[in-house]
Short mmCIF file of C-alpha atoms in Angstrom, two decimals:
data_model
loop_
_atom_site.label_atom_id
_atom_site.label_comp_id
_atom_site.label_asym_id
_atom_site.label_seq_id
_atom_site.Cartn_x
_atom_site.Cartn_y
_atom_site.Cartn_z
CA UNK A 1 0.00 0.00 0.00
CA UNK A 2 2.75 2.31 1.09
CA UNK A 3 5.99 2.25 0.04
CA UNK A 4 9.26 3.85 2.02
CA UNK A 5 10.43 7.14 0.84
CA UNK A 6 14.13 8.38 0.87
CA UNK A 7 14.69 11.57 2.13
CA UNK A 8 13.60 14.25 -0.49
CA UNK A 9 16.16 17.03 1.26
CA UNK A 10 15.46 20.30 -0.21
CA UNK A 11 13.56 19.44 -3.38
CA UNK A 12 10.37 17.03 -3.59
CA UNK A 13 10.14 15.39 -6.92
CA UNK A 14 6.27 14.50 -7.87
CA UNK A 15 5.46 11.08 -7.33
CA UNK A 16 5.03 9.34 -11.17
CA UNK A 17 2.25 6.93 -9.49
CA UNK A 18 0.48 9.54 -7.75
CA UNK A 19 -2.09 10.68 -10.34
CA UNK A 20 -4.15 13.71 -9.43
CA UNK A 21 -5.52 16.71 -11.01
CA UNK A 22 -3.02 19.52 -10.10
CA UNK A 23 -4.84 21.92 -7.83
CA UNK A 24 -4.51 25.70 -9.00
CA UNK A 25 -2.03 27.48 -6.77
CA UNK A 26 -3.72 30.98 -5.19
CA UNK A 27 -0.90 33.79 -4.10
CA UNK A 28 -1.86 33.58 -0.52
CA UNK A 29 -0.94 29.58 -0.40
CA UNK A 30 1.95 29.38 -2.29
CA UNK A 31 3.92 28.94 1.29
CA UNK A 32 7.24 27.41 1.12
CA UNK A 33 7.10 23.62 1.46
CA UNK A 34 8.36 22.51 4.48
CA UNK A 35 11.03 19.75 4.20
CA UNK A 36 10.44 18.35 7.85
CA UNK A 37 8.09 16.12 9.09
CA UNK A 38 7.86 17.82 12.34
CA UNK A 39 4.56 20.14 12.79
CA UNK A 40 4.93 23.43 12.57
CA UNK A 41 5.58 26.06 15.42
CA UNK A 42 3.13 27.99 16.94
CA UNK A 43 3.59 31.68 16.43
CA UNK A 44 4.48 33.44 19.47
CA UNK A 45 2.02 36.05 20.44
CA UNK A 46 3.70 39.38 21.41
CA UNK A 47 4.14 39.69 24.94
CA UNK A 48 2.98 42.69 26.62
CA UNK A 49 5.49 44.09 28.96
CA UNK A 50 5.21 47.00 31.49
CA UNK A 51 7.36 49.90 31.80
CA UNK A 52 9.93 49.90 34.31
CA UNK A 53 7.67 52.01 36.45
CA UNK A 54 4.93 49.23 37.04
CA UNK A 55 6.81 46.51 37.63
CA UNK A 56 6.56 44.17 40.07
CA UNK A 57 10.17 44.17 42.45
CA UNK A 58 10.41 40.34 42.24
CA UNK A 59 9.94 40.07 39.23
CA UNK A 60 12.61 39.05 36.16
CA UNK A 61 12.51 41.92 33.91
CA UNK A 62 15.98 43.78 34.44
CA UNK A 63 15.74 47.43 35.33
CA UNK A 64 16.42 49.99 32.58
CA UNK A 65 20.52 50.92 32.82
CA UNK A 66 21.57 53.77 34.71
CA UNK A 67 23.66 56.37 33.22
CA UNK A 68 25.43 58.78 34.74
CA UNK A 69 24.73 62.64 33.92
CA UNK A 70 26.43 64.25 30.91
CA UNK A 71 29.44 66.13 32.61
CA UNK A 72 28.69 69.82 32.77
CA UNK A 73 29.85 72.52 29.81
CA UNK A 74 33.60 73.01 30.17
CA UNK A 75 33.80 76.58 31.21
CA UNK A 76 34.30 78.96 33.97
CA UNK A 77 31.60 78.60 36.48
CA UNK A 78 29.78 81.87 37.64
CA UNK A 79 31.59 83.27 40.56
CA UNK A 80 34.20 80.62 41.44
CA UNK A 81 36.48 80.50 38.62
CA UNK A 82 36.73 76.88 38.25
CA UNK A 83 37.10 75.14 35.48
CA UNK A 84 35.77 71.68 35.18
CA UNK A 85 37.57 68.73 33.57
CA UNK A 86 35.49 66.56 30.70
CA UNK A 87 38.08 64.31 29.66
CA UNK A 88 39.91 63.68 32.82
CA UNK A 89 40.02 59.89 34.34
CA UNK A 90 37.44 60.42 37.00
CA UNK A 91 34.60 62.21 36.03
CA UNK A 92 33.61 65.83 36.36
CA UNK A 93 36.33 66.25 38.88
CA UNK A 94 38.68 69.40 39.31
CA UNK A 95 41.91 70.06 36.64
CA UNK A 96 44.10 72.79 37.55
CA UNK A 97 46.19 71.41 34.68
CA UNK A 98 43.95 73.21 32.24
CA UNK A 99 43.76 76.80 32.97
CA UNK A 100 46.08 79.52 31.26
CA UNK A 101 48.38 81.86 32.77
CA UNK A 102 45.44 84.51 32.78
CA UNK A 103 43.32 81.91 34.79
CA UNK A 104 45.52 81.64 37.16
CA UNK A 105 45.89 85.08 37.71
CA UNK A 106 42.18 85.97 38.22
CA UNK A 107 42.45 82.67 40.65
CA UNK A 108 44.68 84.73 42.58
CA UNK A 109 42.81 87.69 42.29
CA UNK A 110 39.40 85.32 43.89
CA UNK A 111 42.12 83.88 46.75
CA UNK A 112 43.12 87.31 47.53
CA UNK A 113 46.87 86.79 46.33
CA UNK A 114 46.93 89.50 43.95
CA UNK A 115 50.05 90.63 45.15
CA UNK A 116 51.58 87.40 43.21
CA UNK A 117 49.82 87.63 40.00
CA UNK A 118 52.55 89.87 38.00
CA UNK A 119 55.43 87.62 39.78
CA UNK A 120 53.30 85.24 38.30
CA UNK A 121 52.85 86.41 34.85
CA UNK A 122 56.53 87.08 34.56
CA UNK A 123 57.33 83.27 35.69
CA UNK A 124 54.70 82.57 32.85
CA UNK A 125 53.38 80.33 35.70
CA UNK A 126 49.89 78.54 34.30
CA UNK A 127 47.76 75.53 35.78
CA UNK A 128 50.40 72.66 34.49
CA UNK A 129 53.69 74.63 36.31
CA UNK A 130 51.04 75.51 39.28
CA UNK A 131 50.17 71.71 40.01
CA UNK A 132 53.92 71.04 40.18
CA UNK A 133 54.06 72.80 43.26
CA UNK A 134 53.94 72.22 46.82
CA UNK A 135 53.19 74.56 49.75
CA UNK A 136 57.03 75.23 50.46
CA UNK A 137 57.29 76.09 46.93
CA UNK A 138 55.30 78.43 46.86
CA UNK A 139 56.51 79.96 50.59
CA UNK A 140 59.98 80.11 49.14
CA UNK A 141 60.10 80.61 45.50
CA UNK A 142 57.15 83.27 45.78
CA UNK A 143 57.29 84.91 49.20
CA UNK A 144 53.75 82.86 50.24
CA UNK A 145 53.12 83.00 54.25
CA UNK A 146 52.31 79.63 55.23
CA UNK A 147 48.51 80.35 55.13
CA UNK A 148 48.48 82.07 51.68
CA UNK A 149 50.57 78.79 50.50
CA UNK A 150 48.18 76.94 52.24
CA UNK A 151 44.78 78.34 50.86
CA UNK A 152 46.70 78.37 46.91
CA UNK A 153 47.22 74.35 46.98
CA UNK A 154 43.58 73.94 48.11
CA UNK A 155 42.34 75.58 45.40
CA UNK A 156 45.41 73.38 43.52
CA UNK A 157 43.89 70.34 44.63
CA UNK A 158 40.57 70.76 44.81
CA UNK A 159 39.18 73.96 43.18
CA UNK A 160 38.12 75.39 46.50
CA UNK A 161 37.68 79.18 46.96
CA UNK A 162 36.97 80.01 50.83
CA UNK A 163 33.30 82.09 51.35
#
């Protein structure tokens, strides 16, 4: 009645014993033929997921990424004369390395150190000489009283003006 078949892989030949009328082929059938025997899939209907903000805590989904905030414009900053870095290794923090001789004198001019700013102008002293130096540097190259010394490398290290 039957006979075994070998395995047709891609392309099925017609059967020479099979006689049948060929059935007209309308666009909406002409699906490929599949070259399994194995049913085929269910489709998947779309899940619907909710955002972030409705979701249970114990659930799976994962929570959306969190990004950190775009580092701020790279200018001077009303008032304080600081300058932050964008492309420093940690983020947004303070880079004395940066500023120009002229920044460095209206620094001194915000710490109250005007008195150094045209030693400091003819030393062509800007924010990459500046970080070189320590406190005793600056107390005997300059003339600094310990304090003065002491409130320059503050703003040095950190970009902090007293208020």
């Amino acid at each position: 009645l039957y006979e075994p078949m070998e395995d047709p892989g891609d392309y099925l030949e017609p059967q020479k014993h099979i006689e049948s009328k060929p059935v007209p082929v309308k666009p909406e059938d002409s699906k490929p033929v599949p070259t399994s025997r194995l049913p085929p899939k269910p489709k998947k209907k779309p899940e619907k997921r909710q955002p972030y903000e409705n979701s249970h805590p114990l659930s799976d989904e994962k929570e959306p990424p969190v990004l950190p905030p775009p580092p701020p414009p790279n200018k001077e900053s009303e008032g304080s004369g600081e300058v932050k870095c964008t492309e420093s290794k940690t983020p947004c923090s303070f880079c004395i390395e940066e500023k120009s001789i002229q920044d460095i004198v209206h620094v001194l001019s915000l710490l109250r150190l005007n008195k150094y700013a045209e030693r400091f102008q003819e030393e062509m002293v800007d924010g990459e000489i500046l970080a070189g130096l320590s406190v005793e540097d600056l107390q005997s190259e300059f003339g600094f009283s310990k304090l003065e010394a002491l409130r320059l490398y503050r703003y040095i290290e950190k970009g902090h003006v007293p208020k």
